[in-house]
mmCIF file of N, CA and C in Angstrom:
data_model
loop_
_atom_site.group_PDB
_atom_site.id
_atom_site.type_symbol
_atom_site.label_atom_id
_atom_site.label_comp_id
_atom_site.label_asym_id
_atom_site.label_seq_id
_atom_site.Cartn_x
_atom_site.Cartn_y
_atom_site.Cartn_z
ATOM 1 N N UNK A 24 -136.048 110.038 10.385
ATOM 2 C CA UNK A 24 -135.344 110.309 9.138
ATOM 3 C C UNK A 24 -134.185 111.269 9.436
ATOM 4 N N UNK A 25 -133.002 111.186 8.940
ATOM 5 C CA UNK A 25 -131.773 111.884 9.216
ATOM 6 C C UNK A 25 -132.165 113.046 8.303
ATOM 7 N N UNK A 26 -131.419 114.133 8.749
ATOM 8 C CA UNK A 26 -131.136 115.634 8.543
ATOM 9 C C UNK A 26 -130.748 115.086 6.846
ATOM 10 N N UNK A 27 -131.417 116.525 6.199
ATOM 11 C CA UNK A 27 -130.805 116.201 4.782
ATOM 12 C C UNK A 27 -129.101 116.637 4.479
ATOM 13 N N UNK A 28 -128.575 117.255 5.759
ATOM 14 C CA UNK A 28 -127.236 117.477 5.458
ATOM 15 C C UNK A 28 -126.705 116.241 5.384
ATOM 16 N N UNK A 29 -127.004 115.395 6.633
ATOM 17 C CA UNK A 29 -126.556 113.935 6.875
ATOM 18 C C UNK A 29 -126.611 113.461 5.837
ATOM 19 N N UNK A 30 -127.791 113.237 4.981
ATOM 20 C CA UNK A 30 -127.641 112.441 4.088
ATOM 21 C C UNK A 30 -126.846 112.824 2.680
ATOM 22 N N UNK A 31 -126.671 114.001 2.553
ATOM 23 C CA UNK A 31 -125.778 114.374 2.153
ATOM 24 C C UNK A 31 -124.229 113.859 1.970
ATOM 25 N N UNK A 32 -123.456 113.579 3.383
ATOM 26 C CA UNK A 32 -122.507 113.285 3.506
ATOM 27 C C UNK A 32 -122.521 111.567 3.752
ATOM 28 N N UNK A 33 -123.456 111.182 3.686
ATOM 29 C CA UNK A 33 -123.863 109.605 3.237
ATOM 30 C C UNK A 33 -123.943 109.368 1.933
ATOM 31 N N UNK A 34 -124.299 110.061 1.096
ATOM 32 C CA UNK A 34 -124.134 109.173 -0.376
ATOM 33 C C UNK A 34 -123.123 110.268 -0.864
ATOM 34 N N UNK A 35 -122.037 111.433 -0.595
ATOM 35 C CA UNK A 35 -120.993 111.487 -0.989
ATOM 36 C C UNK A 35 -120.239 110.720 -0.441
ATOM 37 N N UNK A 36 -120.183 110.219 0.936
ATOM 38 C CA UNK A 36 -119.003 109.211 0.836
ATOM 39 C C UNK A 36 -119.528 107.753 0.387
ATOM 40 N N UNK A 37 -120.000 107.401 -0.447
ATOM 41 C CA UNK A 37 -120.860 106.545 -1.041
ATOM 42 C C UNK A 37 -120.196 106.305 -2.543
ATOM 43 N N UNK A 38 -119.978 107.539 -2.821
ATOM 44 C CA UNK A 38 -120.202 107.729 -3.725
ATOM 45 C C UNK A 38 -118.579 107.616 -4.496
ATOM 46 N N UNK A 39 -117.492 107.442 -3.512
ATOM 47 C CA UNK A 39 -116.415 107.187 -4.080
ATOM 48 C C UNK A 39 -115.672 105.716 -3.954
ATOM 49 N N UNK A 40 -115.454 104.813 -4.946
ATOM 50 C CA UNK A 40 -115.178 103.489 -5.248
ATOM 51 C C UNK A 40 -113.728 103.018 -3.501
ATOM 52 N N UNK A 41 -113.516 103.708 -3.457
ATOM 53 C CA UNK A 41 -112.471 103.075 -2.781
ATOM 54 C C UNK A 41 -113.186 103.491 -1.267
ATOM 55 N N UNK A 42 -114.022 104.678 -0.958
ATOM 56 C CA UNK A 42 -114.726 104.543 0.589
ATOM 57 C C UNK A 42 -115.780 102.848 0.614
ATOM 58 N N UNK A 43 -115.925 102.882 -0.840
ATOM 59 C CA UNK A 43 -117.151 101.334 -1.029
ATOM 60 C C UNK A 43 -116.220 100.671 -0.658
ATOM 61 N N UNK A 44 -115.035 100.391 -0.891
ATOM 62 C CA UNK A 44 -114.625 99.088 -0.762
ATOM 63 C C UNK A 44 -114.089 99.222 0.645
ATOM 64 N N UNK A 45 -113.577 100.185 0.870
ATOM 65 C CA UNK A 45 -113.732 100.167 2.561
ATOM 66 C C UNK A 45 -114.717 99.501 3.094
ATOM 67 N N UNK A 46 -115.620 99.767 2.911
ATOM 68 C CA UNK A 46 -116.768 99.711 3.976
ATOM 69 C C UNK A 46 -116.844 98.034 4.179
ATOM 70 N N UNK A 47 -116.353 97.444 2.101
ATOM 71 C CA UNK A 47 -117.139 96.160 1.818
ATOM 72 C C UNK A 47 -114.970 94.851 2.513
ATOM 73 N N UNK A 48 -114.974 95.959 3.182
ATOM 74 C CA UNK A 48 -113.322 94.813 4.203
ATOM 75 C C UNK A 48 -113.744 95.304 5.190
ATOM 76 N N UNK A 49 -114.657 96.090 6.062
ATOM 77 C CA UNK A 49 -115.285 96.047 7.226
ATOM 78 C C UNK A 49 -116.065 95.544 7.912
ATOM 79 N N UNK A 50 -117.395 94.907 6.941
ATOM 80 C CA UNK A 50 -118.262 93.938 6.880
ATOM 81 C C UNK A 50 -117.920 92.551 7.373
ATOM 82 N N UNK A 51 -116.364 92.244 7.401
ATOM 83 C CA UNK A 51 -115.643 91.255 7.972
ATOM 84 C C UNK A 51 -115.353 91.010 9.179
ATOM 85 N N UNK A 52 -114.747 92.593 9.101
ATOM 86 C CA UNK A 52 -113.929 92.395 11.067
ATOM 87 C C UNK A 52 -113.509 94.035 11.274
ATOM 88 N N UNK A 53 -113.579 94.653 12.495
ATOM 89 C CA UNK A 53 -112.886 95.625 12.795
ATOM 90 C C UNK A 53 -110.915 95.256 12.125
ATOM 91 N N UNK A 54 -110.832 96.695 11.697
ATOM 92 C CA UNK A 54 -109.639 96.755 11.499
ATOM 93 C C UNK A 54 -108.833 97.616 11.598
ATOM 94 N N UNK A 55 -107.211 97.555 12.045
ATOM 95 C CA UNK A 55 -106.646 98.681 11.862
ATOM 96 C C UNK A 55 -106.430 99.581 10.946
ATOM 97 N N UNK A 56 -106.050 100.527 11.065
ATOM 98 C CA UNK A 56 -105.941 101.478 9.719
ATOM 99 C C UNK A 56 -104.742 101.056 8.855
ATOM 100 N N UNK A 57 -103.629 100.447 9.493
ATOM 101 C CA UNK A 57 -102.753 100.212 8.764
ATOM 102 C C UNK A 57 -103.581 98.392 7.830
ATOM 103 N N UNK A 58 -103.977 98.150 8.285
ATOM 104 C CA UNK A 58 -104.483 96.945 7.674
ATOM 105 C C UNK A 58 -105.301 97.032 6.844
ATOM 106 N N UNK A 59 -106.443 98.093 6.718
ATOM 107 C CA UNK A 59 -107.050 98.701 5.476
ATOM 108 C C UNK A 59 -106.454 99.735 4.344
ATOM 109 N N UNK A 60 -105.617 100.554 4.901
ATOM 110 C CA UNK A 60 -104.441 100.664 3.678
ATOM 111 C C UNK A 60 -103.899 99.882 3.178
ATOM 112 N N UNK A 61 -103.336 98.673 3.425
ATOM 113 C CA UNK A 61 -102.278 97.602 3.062
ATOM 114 C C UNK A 61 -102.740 97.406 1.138
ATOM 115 N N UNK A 62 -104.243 96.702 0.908
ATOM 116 C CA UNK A 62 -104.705 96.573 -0.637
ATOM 117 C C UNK A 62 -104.774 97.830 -1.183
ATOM 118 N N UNK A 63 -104.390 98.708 -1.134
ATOM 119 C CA UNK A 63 -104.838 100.130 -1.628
ATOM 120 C C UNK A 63 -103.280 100.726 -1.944
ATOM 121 N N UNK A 64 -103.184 101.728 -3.598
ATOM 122 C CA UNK A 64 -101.724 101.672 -3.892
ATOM 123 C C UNK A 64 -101.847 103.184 -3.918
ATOM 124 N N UNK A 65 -102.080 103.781 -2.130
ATOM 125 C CA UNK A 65 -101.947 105.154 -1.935
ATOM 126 C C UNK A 65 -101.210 104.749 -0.483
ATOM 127 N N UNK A 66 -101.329 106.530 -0.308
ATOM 128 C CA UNK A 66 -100.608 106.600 0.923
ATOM 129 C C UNK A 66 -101.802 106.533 2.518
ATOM 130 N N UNK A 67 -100.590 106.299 3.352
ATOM 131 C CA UNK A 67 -101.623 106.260 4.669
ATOM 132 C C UNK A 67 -102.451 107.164 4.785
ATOM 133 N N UNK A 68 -101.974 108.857 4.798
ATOM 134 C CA UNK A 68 -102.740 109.784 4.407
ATOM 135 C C UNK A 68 -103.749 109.958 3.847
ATOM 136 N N UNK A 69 -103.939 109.527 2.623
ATOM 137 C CA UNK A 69 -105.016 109.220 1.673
ATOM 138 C C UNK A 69 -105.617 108.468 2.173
ATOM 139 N N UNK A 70 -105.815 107.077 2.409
ATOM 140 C CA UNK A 70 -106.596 106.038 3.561
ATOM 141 C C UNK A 70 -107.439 106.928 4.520
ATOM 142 N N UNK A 71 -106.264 107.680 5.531
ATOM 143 C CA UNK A 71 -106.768 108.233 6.630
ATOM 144 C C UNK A 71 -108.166 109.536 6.357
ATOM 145 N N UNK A 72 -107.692 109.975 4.987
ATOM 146 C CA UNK A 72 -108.902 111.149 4.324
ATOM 147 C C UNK A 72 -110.291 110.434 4.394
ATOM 148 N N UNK A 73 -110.078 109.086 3.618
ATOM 149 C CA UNK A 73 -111.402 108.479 3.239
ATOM 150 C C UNK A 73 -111.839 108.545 4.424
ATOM 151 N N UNK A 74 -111.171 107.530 5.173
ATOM 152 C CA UNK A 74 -111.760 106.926 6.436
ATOM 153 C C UNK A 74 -112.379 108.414 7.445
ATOM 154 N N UNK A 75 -111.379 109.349 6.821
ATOM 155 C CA UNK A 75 -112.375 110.424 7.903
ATOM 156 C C UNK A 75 -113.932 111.012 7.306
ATOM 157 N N UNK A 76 -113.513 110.710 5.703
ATOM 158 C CA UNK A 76 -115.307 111.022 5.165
ATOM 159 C C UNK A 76 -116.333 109.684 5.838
ATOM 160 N N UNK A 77 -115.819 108.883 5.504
ATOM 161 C CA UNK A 77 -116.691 107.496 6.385
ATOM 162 C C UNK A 77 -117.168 108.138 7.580
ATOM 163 N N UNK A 78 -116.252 108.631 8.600
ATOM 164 C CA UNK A 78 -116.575 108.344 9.915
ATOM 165 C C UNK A 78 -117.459 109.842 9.927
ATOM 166 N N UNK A 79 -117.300 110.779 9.629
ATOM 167 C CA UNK A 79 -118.298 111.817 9.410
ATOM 168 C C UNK A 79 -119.481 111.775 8.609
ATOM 169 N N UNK A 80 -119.728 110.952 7.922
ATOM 170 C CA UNK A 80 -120.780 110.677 7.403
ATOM 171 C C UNK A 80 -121.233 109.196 8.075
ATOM 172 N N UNK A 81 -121.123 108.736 9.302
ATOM 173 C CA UNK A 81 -121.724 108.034 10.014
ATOM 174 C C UNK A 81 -121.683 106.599 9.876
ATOM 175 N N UNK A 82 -120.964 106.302 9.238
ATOM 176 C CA UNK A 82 -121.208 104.704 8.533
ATOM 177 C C UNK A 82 -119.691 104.279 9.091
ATOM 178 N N UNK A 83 -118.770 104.577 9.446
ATOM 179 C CA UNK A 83 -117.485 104.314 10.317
ATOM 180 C C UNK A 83 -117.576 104.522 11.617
ATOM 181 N N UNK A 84 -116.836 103.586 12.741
ATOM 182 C CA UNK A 84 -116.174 104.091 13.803
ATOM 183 C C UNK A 84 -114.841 104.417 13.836
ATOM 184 N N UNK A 85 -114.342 105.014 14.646
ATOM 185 C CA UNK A 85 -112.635 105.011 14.532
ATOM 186 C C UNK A 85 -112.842 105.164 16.215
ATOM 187 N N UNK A 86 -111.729 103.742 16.536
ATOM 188 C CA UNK A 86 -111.571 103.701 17.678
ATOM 189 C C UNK A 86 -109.889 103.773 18.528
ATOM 190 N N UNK A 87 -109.936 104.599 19.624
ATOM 191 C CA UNK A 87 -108.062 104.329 19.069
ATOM 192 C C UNK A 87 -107.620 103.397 20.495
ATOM 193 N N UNK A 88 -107.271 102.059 20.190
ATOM 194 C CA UNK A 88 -106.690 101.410 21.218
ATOM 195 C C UNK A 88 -104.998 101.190 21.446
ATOM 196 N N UNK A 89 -104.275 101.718 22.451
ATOM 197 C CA UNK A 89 -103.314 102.167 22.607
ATOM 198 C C UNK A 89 -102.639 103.000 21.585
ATOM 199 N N UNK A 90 -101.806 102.456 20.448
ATOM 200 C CA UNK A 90 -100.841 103.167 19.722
ATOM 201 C C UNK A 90 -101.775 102.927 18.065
ATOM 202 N N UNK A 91 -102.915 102.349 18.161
ATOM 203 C CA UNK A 91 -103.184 102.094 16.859
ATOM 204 C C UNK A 91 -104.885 102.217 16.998
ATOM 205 N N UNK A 92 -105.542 102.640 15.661
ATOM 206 C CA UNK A 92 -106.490 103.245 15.244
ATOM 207 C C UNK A 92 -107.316 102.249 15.076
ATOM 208 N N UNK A 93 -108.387 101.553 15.429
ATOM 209 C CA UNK A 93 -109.203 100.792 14.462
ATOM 210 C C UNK A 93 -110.472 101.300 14.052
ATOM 211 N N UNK A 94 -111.105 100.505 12.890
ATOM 212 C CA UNK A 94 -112.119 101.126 12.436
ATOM 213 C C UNK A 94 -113.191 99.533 11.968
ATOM 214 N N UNK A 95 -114.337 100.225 12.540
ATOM 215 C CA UNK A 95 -115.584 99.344 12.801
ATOM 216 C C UNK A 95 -116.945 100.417 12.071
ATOM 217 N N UNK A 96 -117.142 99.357 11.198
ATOM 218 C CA UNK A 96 -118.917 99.484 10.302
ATOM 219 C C UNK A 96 -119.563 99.608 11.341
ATOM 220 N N UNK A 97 -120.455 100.937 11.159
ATOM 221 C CA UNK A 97 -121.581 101.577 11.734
ATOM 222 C C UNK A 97 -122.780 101.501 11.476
ATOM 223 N N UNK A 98 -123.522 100.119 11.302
ATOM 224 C CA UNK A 98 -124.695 100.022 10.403
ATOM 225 C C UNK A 98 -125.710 101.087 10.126
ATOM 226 N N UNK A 99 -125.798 101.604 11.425
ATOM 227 C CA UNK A 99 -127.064 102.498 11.593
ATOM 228 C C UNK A 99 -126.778 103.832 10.226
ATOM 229 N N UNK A 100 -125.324 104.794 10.568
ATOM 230 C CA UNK A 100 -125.614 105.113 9.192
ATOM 231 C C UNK A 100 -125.609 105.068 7.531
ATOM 232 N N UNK A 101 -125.732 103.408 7.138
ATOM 233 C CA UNK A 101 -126.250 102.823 5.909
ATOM 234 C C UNK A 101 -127.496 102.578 6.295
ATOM 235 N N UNK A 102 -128.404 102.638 7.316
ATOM 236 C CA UNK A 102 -129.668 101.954 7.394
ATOM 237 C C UNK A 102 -130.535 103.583 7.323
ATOM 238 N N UNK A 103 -130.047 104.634 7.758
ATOM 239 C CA UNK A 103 -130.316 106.092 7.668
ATOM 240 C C UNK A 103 -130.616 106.474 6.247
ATOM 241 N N UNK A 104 -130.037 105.808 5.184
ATOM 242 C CA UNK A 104 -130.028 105.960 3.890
ATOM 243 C C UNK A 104 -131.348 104.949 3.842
ATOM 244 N N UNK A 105 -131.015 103.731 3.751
ATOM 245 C CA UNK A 105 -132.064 102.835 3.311
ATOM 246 C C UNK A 105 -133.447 103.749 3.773
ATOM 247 N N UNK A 106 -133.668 104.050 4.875
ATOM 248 C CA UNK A 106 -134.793 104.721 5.389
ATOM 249 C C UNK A 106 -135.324 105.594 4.315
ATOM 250 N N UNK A 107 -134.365 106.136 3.806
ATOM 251 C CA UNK A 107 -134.805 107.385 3.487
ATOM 252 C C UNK A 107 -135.490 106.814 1.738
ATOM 253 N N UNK A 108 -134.576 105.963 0.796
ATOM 254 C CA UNK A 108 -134.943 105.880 -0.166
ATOM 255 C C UNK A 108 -136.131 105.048 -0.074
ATOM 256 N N UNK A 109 -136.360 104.489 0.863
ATOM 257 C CA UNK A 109 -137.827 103.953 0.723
ATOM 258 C C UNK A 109 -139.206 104.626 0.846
ATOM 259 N N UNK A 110 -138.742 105.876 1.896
ATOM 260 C CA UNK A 110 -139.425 106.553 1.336
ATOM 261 C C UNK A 110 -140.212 107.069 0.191
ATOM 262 N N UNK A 111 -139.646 106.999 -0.786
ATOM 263 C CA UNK A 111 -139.694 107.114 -2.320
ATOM 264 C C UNK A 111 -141.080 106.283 -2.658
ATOM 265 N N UNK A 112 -141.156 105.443 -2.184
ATOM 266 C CA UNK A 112 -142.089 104.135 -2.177
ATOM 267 C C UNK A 112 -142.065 103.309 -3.670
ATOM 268 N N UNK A 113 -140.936 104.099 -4.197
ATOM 269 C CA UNK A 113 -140.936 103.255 -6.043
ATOM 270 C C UNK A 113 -139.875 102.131 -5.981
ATOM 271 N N UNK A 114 -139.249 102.115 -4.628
ATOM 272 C CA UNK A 114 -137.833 101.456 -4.486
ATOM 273 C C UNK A 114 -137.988 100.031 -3.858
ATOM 274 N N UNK A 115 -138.257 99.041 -3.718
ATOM 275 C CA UNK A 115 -137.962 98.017 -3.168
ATOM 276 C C UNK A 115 -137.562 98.103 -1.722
ATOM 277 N N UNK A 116 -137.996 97.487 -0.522
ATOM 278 C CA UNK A 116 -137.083 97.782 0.829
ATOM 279 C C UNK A 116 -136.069 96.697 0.557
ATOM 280 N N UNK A 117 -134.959 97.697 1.262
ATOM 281 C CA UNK A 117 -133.711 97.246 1.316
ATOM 282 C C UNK A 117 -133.221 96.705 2.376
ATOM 283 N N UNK A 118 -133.345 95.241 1.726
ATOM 284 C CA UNK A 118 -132.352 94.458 2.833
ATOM 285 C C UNK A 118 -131.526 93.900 2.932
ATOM 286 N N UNK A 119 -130.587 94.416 4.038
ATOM 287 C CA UNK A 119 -128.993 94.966 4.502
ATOM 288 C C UNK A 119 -128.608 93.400 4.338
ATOM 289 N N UNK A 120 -129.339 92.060 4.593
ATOM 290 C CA UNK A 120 -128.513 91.254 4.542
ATOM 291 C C UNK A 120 -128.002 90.906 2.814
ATOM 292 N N UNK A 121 -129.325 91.093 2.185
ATOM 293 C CA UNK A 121 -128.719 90.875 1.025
ATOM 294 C C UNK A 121 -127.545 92.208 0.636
ATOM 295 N N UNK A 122 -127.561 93.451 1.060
ATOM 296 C CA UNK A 122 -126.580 94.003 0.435
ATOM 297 C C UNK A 122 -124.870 93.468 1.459
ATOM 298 N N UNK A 123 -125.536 92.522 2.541
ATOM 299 C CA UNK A 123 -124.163 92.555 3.080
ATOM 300 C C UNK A 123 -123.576 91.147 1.973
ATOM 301 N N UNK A 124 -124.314 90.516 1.537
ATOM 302 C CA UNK A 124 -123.562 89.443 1.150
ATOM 303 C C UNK A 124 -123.831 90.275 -0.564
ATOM 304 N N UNK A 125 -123.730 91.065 -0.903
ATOM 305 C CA UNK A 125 -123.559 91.646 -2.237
ATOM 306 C C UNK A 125 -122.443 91.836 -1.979
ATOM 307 N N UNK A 126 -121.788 92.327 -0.615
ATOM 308 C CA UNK A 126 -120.568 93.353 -0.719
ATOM 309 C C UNK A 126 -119.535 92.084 -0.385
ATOM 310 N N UNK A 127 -119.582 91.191 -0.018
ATOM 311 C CA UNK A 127 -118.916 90.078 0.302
ATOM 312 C C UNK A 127 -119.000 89.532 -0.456
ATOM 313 N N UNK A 128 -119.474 89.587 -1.760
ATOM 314 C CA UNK A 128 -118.724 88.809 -3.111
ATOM 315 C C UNK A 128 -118.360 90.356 -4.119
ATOM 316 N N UNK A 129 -118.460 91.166 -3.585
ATOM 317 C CA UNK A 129 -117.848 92.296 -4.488
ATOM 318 C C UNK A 129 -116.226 91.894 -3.373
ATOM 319 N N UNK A 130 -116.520 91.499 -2.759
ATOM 320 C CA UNK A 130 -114.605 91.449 -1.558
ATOM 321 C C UNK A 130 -113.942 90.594 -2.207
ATOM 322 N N UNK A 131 -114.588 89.471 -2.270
ATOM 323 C CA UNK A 131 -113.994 88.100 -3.370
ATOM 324 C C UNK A 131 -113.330 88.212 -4.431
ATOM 325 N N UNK A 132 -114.537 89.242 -4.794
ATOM 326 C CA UNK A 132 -113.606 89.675 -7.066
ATOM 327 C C UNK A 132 -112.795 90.166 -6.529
ATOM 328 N N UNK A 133 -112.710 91.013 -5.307
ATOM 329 C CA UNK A 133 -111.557 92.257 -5.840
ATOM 330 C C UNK A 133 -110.203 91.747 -5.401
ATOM 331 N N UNK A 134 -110.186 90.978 -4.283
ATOM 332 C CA UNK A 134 -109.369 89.834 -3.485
ATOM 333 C C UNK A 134 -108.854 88.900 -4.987
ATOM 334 N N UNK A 135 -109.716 88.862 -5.875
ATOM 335 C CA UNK A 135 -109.205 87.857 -6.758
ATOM 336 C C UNK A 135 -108.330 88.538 -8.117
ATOM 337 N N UNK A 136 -108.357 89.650 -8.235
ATOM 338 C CA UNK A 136 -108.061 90.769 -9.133
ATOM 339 C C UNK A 136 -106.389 90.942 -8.649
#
């Protein structure tokens, strides 16, 4: 079970609509940073904030190949969470495939919006 700070910084960056939808255009393919800013009507800066709560709260990589940044889903810390709320034992176990294809038609609406 992860540190309760960890989890901490797992469901705050959870917890803001645009780190979700990050996560739910990662689920696809590694990407650059400029390519996950592109749908988003902020600045690179702002992108680059989220993406640094992601990657500190464990659920991002940031990898830097030559002149450009990419960033790759870290399953293990969304599965650190799942762990933990099952704990609870009132919760259903959670499984990642169904939340991966939850988040892959939450990509669809928003792609369609």
């Amino acid at each position: 079970m992860p540190p309760p700070d960890r989890l901490d910084l797992i469901f705050s960056a959870l917890a803001d609509p645009t780190r979700r939808r990050v996560l739910s255009m990662l689920l696809e393919d590694d990407m650059a940073v400029s390519d996950v800013a592109a749908p988003f009507e902020m600045s690179l800066a702002a992108i680059s904030k989220h993406l640094s709560v992601l990657a500190a709260a464990g659920l991002i990589r940031q990898e830097r190949r030559g002149r450009i940044t990419w960033c790759k889903l870290d399953p293990d810390g969304m599965r650190s969470a799942s762990v933990w709320m099952q704990g609870f034992g009132q919760f259903d176990p959670v499984d990642l495939d169904d939340f991966e294809r939850f988040l892959k038609v939450q990509i669809e609406e928003w792609n369609q919006e």
